[in-house]
Every structure is written in C-alpha cells, then in structure tokens.
Short mmCIF file of C-alpha atoms in Angstrom, two decimals:
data_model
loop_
_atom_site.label_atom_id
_atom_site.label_comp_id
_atom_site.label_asym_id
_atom_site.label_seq_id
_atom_site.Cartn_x
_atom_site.Cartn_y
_atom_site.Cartn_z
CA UNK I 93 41.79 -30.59 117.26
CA UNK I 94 45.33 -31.94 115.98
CA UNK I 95 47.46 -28.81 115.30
CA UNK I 96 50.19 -30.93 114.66
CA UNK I 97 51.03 -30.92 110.99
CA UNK I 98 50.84 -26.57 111.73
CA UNK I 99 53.54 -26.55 114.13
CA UNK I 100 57.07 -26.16 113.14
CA UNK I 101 59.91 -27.14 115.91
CA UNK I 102 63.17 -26.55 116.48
CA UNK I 103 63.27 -28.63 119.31
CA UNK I 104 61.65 -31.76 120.32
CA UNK I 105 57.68 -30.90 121.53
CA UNK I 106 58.20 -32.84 125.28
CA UNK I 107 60.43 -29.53 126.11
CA UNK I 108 58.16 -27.34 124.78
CA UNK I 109 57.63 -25.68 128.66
CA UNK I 110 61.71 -24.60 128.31
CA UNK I 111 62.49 -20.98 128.12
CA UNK I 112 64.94 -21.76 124.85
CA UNK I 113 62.23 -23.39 122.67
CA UNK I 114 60.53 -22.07 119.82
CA UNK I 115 58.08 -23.10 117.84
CA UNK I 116 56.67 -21.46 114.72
CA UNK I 117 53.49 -21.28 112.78
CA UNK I 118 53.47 -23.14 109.50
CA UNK I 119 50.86 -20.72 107.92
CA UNK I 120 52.50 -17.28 108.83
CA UNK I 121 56.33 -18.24 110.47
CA UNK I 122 55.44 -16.07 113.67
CA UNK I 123 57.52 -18.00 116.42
CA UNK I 124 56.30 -18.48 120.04
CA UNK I 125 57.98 -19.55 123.24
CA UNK I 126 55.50 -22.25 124.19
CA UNK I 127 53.36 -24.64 122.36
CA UNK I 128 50.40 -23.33 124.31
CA UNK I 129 50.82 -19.59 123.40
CA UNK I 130 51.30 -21.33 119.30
CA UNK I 131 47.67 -23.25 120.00
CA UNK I 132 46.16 -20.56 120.91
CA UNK I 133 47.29 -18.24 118.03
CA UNK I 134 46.03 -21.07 115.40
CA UNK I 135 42.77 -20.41 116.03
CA UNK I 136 43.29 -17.33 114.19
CA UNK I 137 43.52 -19.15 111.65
CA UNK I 138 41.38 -22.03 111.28
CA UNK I 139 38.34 -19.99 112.46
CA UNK I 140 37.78 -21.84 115.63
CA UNK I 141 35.75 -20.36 118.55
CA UNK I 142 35.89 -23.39 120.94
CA UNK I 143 35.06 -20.69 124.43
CA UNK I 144 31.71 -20.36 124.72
CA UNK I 145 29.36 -18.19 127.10
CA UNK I 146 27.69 -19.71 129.19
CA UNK I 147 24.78 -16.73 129.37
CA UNK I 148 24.01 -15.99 126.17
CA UNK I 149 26.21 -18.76 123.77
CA UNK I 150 28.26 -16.26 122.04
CA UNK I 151 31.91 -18.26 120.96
CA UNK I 152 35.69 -16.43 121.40
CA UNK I 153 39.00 -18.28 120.09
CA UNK I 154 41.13 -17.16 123.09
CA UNK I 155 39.90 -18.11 126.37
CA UNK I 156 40.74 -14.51 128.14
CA UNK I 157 38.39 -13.32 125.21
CA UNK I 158 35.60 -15.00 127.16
CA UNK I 159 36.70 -13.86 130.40
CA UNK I 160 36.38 -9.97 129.42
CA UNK I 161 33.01 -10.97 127.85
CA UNK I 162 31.68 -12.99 131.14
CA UNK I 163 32.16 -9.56 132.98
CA UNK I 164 29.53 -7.57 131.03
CA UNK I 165 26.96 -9.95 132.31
CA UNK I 166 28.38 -9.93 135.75
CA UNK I 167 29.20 -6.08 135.81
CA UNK I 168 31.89 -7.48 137.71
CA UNK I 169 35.11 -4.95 137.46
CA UNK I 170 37.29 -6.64 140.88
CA UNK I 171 40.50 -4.51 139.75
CA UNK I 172 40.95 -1.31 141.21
CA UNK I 173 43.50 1.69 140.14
CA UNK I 174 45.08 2.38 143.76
CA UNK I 175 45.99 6.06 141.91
CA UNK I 176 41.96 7.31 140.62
CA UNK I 177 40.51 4.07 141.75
CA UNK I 178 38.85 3.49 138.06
CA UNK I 179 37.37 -0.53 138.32
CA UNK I 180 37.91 -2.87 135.29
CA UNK I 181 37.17 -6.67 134.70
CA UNK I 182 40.24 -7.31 133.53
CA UNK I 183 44.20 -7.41 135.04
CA UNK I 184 45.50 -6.99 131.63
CA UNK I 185 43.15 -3.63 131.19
CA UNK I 186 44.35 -2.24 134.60
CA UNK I 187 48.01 -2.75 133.17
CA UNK I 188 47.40 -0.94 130.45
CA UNK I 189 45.39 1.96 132.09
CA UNK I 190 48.30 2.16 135.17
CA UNK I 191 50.43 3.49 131.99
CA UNK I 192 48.72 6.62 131.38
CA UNK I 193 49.27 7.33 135.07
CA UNK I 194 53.28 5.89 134.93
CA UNK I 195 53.11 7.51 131.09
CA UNK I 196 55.38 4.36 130.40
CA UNK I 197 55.47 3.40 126.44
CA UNK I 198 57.75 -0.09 126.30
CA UNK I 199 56.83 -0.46 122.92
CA UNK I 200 58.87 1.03 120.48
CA UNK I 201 58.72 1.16 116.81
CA UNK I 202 61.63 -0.06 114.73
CA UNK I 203 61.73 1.92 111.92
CA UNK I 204 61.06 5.63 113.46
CA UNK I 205 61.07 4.91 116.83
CA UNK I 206 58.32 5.83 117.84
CA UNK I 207 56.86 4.79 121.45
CA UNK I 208 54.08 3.56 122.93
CA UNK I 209 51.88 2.37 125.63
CA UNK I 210 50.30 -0.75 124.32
CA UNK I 211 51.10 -3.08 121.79
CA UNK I 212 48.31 -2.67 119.90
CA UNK I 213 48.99 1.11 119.12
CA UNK I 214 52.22 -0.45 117.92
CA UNK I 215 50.64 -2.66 115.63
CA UNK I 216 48.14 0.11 114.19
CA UNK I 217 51.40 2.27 113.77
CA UNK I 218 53.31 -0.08 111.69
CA UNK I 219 50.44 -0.22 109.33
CA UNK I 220 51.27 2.91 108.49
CA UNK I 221 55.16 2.26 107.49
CA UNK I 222 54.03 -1.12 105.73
CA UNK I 223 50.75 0.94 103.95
CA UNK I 224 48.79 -2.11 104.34
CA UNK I 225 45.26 -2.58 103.81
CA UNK I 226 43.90 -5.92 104.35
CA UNK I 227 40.20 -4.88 105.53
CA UNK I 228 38.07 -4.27 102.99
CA UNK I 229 34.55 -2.99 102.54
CA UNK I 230 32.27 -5.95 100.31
CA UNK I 231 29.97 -2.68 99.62
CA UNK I 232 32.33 0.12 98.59
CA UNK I 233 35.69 -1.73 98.14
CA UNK I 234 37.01 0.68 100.65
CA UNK I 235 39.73 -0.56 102.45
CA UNK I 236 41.16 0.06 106.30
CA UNK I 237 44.49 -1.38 108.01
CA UNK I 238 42.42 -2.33 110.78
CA UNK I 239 39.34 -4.60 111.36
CA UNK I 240 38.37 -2.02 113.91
CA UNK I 241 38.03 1.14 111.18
CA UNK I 242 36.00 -1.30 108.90
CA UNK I 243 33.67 -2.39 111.46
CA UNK I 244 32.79 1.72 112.33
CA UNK I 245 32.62 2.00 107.95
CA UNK I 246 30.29 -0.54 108.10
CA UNK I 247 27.64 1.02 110.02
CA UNK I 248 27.39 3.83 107.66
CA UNK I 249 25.48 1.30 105.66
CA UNK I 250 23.71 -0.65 109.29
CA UNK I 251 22.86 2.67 110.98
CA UNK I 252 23.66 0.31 113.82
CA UNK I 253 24.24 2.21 116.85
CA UNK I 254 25.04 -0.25 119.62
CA UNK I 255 26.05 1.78 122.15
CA UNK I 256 23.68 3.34 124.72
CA UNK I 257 24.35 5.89 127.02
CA UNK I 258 22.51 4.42 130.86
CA UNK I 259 21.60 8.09 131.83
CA UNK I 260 19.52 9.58 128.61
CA UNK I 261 19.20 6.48 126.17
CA UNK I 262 20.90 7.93 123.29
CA UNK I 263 23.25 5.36 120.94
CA UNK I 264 25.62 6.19 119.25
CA UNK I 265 27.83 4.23 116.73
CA UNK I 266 31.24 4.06 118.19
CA UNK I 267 32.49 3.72 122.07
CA UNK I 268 34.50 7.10 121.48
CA UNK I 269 31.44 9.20 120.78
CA UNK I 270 29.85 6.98 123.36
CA UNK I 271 32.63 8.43 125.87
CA UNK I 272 32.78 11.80 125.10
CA UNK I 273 29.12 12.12 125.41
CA UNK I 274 28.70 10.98 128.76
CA UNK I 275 30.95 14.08 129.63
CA UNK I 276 27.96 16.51 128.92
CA UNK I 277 26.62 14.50 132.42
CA UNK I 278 29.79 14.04 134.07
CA UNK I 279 30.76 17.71 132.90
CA UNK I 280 33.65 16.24 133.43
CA UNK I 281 36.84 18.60 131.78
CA UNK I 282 40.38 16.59 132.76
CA UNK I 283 42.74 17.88 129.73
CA UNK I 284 44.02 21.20 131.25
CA UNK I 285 46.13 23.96 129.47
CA UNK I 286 49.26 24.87 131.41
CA UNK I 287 49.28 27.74 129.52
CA UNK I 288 46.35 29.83 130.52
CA UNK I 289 44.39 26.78 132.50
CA UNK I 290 41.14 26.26 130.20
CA UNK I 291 39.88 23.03 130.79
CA UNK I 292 38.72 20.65 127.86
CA UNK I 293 36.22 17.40 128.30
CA UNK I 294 38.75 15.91 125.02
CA UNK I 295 42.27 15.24 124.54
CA UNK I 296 41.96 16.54 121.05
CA UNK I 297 40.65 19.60 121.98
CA UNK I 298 43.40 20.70 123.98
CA UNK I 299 46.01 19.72 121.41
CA UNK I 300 43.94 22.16 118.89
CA UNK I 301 44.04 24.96 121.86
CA UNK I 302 47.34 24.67 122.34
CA UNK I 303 47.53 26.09 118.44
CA UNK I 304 46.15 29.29 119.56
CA UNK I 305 49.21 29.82 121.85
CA UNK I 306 52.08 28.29 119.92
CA UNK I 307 50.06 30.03 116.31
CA UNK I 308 51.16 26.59 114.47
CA UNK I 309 49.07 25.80 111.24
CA UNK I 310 50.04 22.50 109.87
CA UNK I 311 47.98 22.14 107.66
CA UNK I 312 48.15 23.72 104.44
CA UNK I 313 45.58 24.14 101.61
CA UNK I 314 47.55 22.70 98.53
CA UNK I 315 46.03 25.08 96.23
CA UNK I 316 46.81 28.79 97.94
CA UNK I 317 49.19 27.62 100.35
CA UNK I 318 46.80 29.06 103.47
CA UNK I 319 47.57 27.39 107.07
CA UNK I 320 45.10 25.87 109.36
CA UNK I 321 45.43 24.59 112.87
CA UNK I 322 42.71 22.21 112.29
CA UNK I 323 42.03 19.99 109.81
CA UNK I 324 38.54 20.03 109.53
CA UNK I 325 39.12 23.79 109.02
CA UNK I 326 41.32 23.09 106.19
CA UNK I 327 38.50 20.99 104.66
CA UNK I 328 36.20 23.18 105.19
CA UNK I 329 38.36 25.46 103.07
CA UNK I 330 38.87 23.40 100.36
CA UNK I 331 35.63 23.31 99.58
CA UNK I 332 35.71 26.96 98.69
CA UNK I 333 37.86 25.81 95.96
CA UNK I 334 36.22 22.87 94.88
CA UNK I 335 32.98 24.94 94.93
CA UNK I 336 31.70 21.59 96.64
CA UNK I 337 27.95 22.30 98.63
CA UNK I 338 27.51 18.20 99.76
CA UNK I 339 24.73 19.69 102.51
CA UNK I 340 20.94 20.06 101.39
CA UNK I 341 18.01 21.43 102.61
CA UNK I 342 15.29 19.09 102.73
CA UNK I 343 12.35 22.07 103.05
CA UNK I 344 14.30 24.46 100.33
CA UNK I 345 16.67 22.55 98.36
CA UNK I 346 19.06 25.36 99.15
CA UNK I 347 22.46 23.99 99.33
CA UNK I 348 25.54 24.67 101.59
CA UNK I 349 29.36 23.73 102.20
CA UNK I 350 29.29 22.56 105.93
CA UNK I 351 26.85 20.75 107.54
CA UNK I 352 26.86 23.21 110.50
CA UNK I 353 25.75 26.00 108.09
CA UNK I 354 22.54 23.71 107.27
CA UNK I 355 21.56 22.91 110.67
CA UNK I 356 21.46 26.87 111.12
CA UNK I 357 19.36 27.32 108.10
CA UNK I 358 17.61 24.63 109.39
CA UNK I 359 16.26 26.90 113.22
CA UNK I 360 15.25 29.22 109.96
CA UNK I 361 12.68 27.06 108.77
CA UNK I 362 11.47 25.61 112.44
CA UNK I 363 11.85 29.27 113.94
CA UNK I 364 14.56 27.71 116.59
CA UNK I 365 16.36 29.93 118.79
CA UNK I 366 18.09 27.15 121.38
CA UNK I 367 20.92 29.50 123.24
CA UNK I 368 19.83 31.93 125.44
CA UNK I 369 21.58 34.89 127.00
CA UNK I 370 21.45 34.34 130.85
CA UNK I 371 22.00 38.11 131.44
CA UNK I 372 19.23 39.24 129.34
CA UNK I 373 16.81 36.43 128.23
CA UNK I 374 17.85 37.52 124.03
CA UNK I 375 17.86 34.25 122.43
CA UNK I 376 19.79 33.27 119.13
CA UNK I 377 19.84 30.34 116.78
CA UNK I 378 23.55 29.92 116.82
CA UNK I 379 26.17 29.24 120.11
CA UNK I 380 28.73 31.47 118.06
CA UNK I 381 26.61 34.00 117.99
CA UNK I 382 25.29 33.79 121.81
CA UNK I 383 29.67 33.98 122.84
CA UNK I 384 29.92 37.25 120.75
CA UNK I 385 26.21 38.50 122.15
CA UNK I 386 28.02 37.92 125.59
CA UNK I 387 31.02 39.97 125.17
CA UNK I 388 28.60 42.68 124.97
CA UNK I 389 28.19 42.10 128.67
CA UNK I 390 31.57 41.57 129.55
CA UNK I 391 32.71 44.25 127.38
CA UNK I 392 35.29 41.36 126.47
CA UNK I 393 37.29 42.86 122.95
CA UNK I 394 39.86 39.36 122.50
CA UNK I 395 40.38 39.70 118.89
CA UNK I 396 43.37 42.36 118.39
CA UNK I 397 44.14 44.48 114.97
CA UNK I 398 48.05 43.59 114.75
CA UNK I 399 48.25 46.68 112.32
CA UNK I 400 46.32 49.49 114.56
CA UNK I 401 45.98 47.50 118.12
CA UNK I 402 42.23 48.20 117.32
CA UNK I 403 40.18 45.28 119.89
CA UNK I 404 37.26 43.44 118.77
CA UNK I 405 34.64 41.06 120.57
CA UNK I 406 34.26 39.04 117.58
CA UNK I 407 36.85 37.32 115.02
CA UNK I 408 34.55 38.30 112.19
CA UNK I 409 34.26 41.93 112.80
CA UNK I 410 38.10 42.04 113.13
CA UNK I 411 38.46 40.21 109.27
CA UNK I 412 35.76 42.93 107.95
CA UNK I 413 37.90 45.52 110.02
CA UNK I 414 41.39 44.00 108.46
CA UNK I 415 39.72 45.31 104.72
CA UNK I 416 40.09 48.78 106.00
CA UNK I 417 43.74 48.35 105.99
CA UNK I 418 44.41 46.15 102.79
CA UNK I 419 41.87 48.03 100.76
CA UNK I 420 40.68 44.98 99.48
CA UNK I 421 37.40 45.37 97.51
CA UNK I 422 36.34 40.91 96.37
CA UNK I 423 32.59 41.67 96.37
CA UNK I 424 32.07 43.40 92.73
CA UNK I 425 28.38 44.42 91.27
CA UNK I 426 27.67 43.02 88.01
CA UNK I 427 25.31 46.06 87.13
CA UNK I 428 27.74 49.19 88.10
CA UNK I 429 31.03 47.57 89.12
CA UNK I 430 30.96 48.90 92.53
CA UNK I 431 33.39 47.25 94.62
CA UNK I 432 32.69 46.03 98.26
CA UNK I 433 34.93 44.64 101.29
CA UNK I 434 32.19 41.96 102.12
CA UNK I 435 29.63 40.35 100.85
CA UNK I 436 26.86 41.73 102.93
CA UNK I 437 27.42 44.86 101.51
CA UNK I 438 27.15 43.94 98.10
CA UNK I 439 24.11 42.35 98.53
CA UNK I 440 22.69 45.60 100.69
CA UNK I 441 24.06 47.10 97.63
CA UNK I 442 22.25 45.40 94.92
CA UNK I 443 18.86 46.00 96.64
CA UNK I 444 19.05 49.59 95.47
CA UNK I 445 19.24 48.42 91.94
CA UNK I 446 16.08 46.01 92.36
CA UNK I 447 14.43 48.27 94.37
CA UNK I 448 13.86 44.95 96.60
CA UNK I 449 12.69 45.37 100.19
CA UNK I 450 12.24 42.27 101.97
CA UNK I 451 12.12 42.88 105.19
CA UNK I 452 8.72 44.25 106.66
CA UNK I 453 7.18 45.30 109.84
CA UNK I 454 4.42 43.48 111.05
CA UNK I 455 3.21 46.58 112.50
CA UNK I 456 2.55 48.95 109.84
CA UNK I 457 3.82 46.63 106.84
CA UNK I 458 6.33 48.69 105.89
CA UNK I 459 9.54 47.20 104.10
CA UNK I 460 13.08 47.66 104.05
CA UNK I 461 16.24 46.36 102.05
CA UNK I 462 18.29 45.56 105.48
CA UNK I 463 17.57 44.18 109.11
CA UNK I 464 19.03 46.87 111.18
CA UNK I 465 17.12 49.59 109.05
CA UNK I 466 13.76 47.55 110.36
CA UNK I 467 14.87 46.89 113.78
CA UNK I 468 15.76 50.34 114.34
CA UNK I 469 12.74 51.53 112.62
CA UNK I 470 10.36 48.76 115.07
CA UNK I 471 11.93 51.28 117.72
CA UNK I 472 9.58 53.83 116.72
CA UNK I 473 6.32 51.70 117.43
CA UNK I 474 8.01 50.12 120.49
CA UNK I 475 9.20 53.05 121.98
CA UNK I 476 12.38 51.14 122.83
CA UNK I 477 15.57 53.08 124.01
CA UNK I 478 18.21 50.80 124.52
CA UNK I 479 21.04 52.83 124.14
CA UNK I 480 21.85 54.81 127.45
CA UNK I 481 24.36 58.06 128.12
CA UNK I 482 26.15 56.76 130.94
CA UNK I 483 26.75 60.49 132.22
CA UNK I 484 22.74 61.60 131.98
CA UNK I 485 20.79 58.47 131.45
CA UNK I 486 18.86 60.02 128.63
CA UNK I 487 17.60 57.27 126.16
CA UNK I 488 18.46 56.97 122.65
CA UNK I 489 16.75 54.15 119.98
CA UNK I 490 19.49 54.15 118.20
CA UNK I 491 23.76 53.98 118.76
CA UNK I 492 24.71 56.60 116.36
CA UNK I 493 22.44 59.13 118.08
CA UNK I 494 23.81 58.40 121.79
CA UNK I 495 27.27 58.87 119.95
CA UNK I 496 26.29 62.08 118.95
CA UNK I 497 24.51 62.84 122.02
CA UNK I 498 28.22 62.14 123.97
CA UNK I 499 29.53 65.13 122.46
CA UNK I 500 27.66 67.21 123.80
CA UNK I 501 29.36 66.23 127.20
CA UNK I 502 32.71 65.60 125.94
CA UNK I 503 32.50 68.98 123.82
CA UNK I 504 34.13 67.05 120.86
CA UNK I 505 34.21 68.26 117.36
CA UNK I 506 35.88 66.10 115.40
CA UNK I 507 34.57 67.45 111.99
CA UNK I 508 36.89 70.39 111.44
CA UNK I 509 36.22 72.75 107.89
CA UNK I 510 39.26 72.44 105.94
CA UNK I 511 38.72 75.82 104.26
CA UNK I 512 38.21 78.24 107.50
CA UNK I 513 39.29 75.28 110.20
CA UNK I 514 35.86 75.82 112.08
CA UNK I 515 34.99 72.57 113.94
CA UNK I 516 31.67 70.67 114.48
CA UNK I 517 30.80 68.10 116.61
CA UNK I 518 28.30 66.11 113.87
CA UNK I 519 29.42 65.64 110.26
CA UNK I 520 25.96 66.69 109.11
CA UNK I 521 26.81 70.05 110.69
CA UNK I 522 29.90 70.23 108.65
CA UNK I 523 28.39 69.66 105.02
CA UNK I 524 25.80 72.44 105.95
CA UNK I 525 28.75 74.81 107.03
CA UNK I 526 30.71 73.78 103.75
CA UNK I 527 28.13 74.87 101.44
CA UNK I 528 28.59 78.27 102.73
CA UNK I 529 31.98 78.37 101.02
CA UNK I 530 30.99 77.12 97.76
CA UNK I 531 27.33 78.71 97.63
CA UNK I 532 25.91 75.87 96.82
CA UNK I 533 22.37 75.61 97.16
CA UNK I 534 20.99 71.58 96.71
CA UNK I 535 17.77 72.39 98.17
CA UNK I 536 15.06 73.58 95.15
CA UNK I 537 11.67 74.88 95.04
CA UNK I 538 9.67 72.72 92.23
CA UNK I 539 7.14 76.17 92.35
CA UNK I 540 9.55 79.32 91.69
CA UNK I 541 13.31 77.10 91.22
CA UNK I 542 14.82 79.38 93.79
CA UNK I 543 17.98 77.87 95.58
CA UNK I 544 18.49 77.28 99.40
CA UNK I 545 21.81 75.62 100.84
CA UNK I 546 19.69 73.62 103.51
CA UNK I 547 16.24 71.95 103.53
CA UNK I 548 14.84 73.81 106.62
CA UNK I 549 15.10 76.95 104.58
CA UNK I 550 13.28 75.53 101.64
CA UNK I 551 10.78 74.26 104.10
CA UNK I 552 10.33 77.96 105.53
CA UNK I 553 9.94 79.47 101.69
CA UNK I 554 7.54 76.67 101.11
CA UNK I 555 5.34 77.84 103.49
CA UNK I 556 5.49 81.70 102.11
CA UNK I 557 3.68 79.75 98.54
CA UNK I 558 1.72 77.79 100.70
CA UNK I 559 0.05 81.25 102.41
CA UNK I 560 -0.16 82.89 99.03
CA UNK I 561 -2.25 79.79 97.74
CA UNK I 562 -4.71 80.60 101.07
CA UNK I 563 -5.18 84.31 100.16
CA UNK I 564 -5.82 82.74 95.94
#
C-alpha cells in the first residue's frame, strides 16, 4: 500500500534511516524517527492486518504482534529470567518482567510525575489527567479509557469466559482472575508483610493488610463521614444508606445487601456446611465463622477493648461488647419501646410479645423462641456435657453452670448483700437472702394465699394440703 500522501517530512524520504529525521503522521501529527516505525503505526489507522498466521489465519497490523501470537501454538517461551528463571516468548516481555526484579520505572509522567515500569501503564495513567473516554459500550453507552476495560464490560453481556485454567478446567473471564486462581494449586503466597510476615497469594491483599498496621481508612462514606480501609467495605456501607438489597434469593425471594450474605442464605436452603473444624469435625456454613470457632481452640482473644483492655476472639463480639460502654440502645420495640444494643436481642425480644417459638426439637417437638435455649435443652436427651472443670473433670451441659460450679473451688462470692454485706457465690443465692430483709414473700399458695419468700417452701406447704386432701 502507498502511505505516501500520509507521511509528512521534514527532510527528504532517501535519509529517512538518519538519526535527525522525522517524519510525522498526517492523520494524528505523532512524529517518528524512521519511516519504517511511521508505516507501521498507519496501520492503526487504515485498519490493515497484512501479518497473518500461518496455523490458524488470524491477521495482526504489527509484525511482532504475530510473533507473540505464533508462540501460543508453539508453546515456545526461549527467554529465560537468569534471576527466577520465569520463560516467555517474547524479548520485549522479559524486559519488561526484569523490571519488577531491577524495580526500574523510566517512564515518568509529565504532569505529576509519576513513575513507571512500562509505557503502557504510562499511557493508562495519562488517561486519567486528560479524563478521556474514547471506548464505548454499543449496548450500555458506557464508556472506558481503555480498549482493554471495554473488552472485560463486554463479556458481562457474552458470558464469554476464554480463559481456562490446564489443571481443573474452570474459565474465567479475565487473565487476572485467571492468575490468581491458579494460586489455590500453586498455593503459591509471594507478597510478604515486613511487618509481622503474613504471606498473601495477591498484591492487593497485602496493601489492604498493611491498613491493619498503619490503621489508615481512606476511604470515607460521604454521608456520615465513617473511614474504611477498603473500598468494597465502604460500598458495602453505603448501601446501608441507600437501603439498596441488589442480591435475591431465587428459592425465597428474600433479599440482601451483599452478595456474600446470599450465598450464606443460600447453604440455608441446600443444608451446606463446606468448612470444617480439623480439631473437632464441627462443621459451619461460613469460613468467618469456622476462624472464630477456631480461636476456641487456640484460646486466641485478637480483638482488644481500647476502653477496658477486655480481649475477644471475634470482631463482632467486641462491637456488641463496645455497647456496654457507650450505652447505646439502636434496636427499639415498636410494641413497648424497649431499647436493645443489637438486633438479635430485639428480635429474641419480640418473640415474647408473639408468643412465637420457632425453633423445635426433633426429639420431643418441643419449641423455643432462641437457638441456644434448644441446643442447650437437646443436652438433656443427649446427655451431652461439654463443658469440663479443669480442676475435677466433673461435666456440666451447660457454661453458666461450670461457672458456678468454679466457685466452689475458687471459694468466690462475688454477690455481696448491700444491706448486712453477707456474700454469696451465685446471684440466685443473693435474691433469696435479700428477701429476708424486706419480708417479702413472692411465692403464693392458690389454696389458703399464705406467703413464702422461696418456692421450695411453698412446695413443702403444698404437700401439707396435698396430705389433708388424702385423709378427705
């Protein structure tokens, strides 16, 4: 093809090959050194692919295009890293990879100066200084500053997922994805913290670790001013705001703000519990919830009360904990505006006004308005003691009993009478003791309304009507 009437020269063309030429393109004035190097950038252009493969026919418009394409056929990768001895096809991509060894960046940016390693991350970059757009979607009129980001749009529509992982099959829409998931094989973890060591599979990982040490939250909700050190965190928070549930349930219709919190509900409906405890074979439906199980285990309390140094195993049981402190009563009943420090509670809470008990054993069909009330009470049938004294190794079903229990060894009394200062080691003991002082007597009997200031005394005069309706 005649690219003649596109080229624009300052110097005759027959000394083209001379360092002090130029030559610029008619259709966008970018000047080159060499008529070649303007040739080549024409196709750009006019649309011509004139280097075709030879294998399967597909056409590039620069010739080292072709060359990086020949190698997937050939698998061929003849260039070798001499520092991690990674292979590539390509002497150009072994340039560019020797820079995250050398952590050269010879490109710089102009306006901020800004570095970096290749030129194309300079190019993205100034896209973001000149806030162009020139990529857009024919479907959704979206628009990108590269061709790259519109390609990945685009498969939201496709579903195309060209990339396949060789060990397990699965594709995935984009290369990146493609790369981090071939880490769950590898188990390869090369970002390192020089803080406290923890290894990461991600780059982007550590940089949101390193937020846990240096307690930086960029990014700030614009509407209460709260700071998050990630930004799908801050998202996620927005949509508490925005009162936005984009997540459905197929089997329920019930709706929900992340998509995480569906794919839980989700192991509801299928009865999925995919994480197990390697210590004790308990399984649970959630990974978050198998860490905190763990701690149990390693006895593991990372999550520090800055106001009382109190230590917790779990971030959420510190937050309910933090209410203590601030007092803070959100939750609010509609029927007797009780107020409650989480939401739990209030919904424990309303159960006693609807009387609703929807948990049940399977044993003996007996309901309950909260899951620890049945657990404990499947106990009973089970004959399960999992709570052990660690001084006599007697058995308890449930935790507040073997804290009891411990004061019998520890000869605490912690419940002290603030009228005679007599102490009692169980708070139970202490409201029997009080009544004493203020002869009251709770306890009535429905047959002769005499008094009693405990219910194993009423139980004894019970019996006294009980033998009278024998002798009747």
């Amino acid at each position: 093809m005649d690219f003649s009437p596109y080229v624009n020269s300052r110097h005759d063309l027959d000394v083209h090959d001379s360092k002090k030429s130029h030559v610029f393109c008619e259709v966008c004035n970018k000047g080159f050194s060499k008529t070649s190097h303007l040739i080549r950038h024409l196709h750009i252009h006019t649309g011509e692919k004139p280097f075709v493969c030879e294998v399967c026919n597909k056409s590039f418009s620069q010739s080292y295009s072709l060359k990086e394409h020949v190698s997937i056929h050939t698998k061929e990768k003849p260039y070798v890293c001499e520092m991690c001895h990674k292979c590539f096809s390509l002497s150009g991509k072994l340039k560019k990879h020797l820079r995250t060894h050398t952590e050269e960046k010879p490109f710089v940016c102009e306006i901020c100066y800004k570095v970096f390693s290749q030129r194309s991350d300079l190019k993205r970059h100034l896209l973001i200084h000149t806030k162009e757009k020139p990529y857009v979607c024919k479907m959704c009129n979206k628009s990108f500053s590269q061709s790259s980001s519109l390609k990945k749009h685009l498969r939201t529509y496709t579903k195309e997922k060209p990339y396949v992982c060789e060990i397990c099959s699965k594709c995935f829409s984009e290369t990146a994805h493609l790369k981090v998931h071939m880490q769950v094989h590898t188990k390869e973890k090369p970002y390192v913290c020089e803080i406290c060591n923890k290894v990461f599979s991600q780059r982007g990982n550590l940089k949101r670790h390193l937020r846990v040490h240096t307690k930086e939250k960029p990014y700030v909700c614009v509407m209460c001013n709260k700071g998050f050190s990630d930004t799908s965190n801050l998202k996620t928070h927005l949509r508490i705001h925005t009162m936005e549930k984009a997540y459905v349930c197929e089997i329920c219709n019930k709706f929900f703000s992340q998509s995480s919190s569906l794919k839980e509900h989700l192991r509801a409906h299928n009865k999925e519990e995919p994480y197990v405890c390697e210590m004790c074979n308990k399984i649970f439906s959630r990974t978050a919830t198998l860490k905190e199980h763990l701690r149990i285990h390693t006895k593991e309390n990372p999550y520090v009360c800055e106001i009382c140094n109190k230590v917790f195993s779990g971030n959420g049981v510190l937050k309910r904990h933090l209410l203590i402190h601030t007092k803070e009563k959100p939750y609010v009943c509609e029927m007797c505006n009780k107020g409650f420090s989480q939401s739990g509670q209030l919904k424990e809470h309303i159960r006693t006004h609807t009387k609703e008990k929807p948990f049940v054993c399977e044993m003996c069909n007996k309901g309950f308005s909260r899951t620890d009330t049945l657990k404990k009470h499947l106990r009973t049938h089970t004959k399960e003691k999992p709570y052990v004294c660690d001084m006599c190794y007697e058995g308890f079903s449930r935790n507040g009993d073997l804290k009891r229990h411990l004061r019998i060894h520890t000869k605490e009394k912690s419940y002290v009478c603030e009228m005679c200062n007599k102490d009692f080691s169980r708070n139970s003991h202490l409201k029997r003791h009080i009544l004493t002082h203020t002869k009251e007597s709770p306890y009535v009997c429905e047959m002769c309304n005499k008094g009693f200031s405990r219910n194993d005394d009423l139980k004894r005069h019970l019996q006294i009507h009980a033998k009278e309706e024998i002798c009747l």
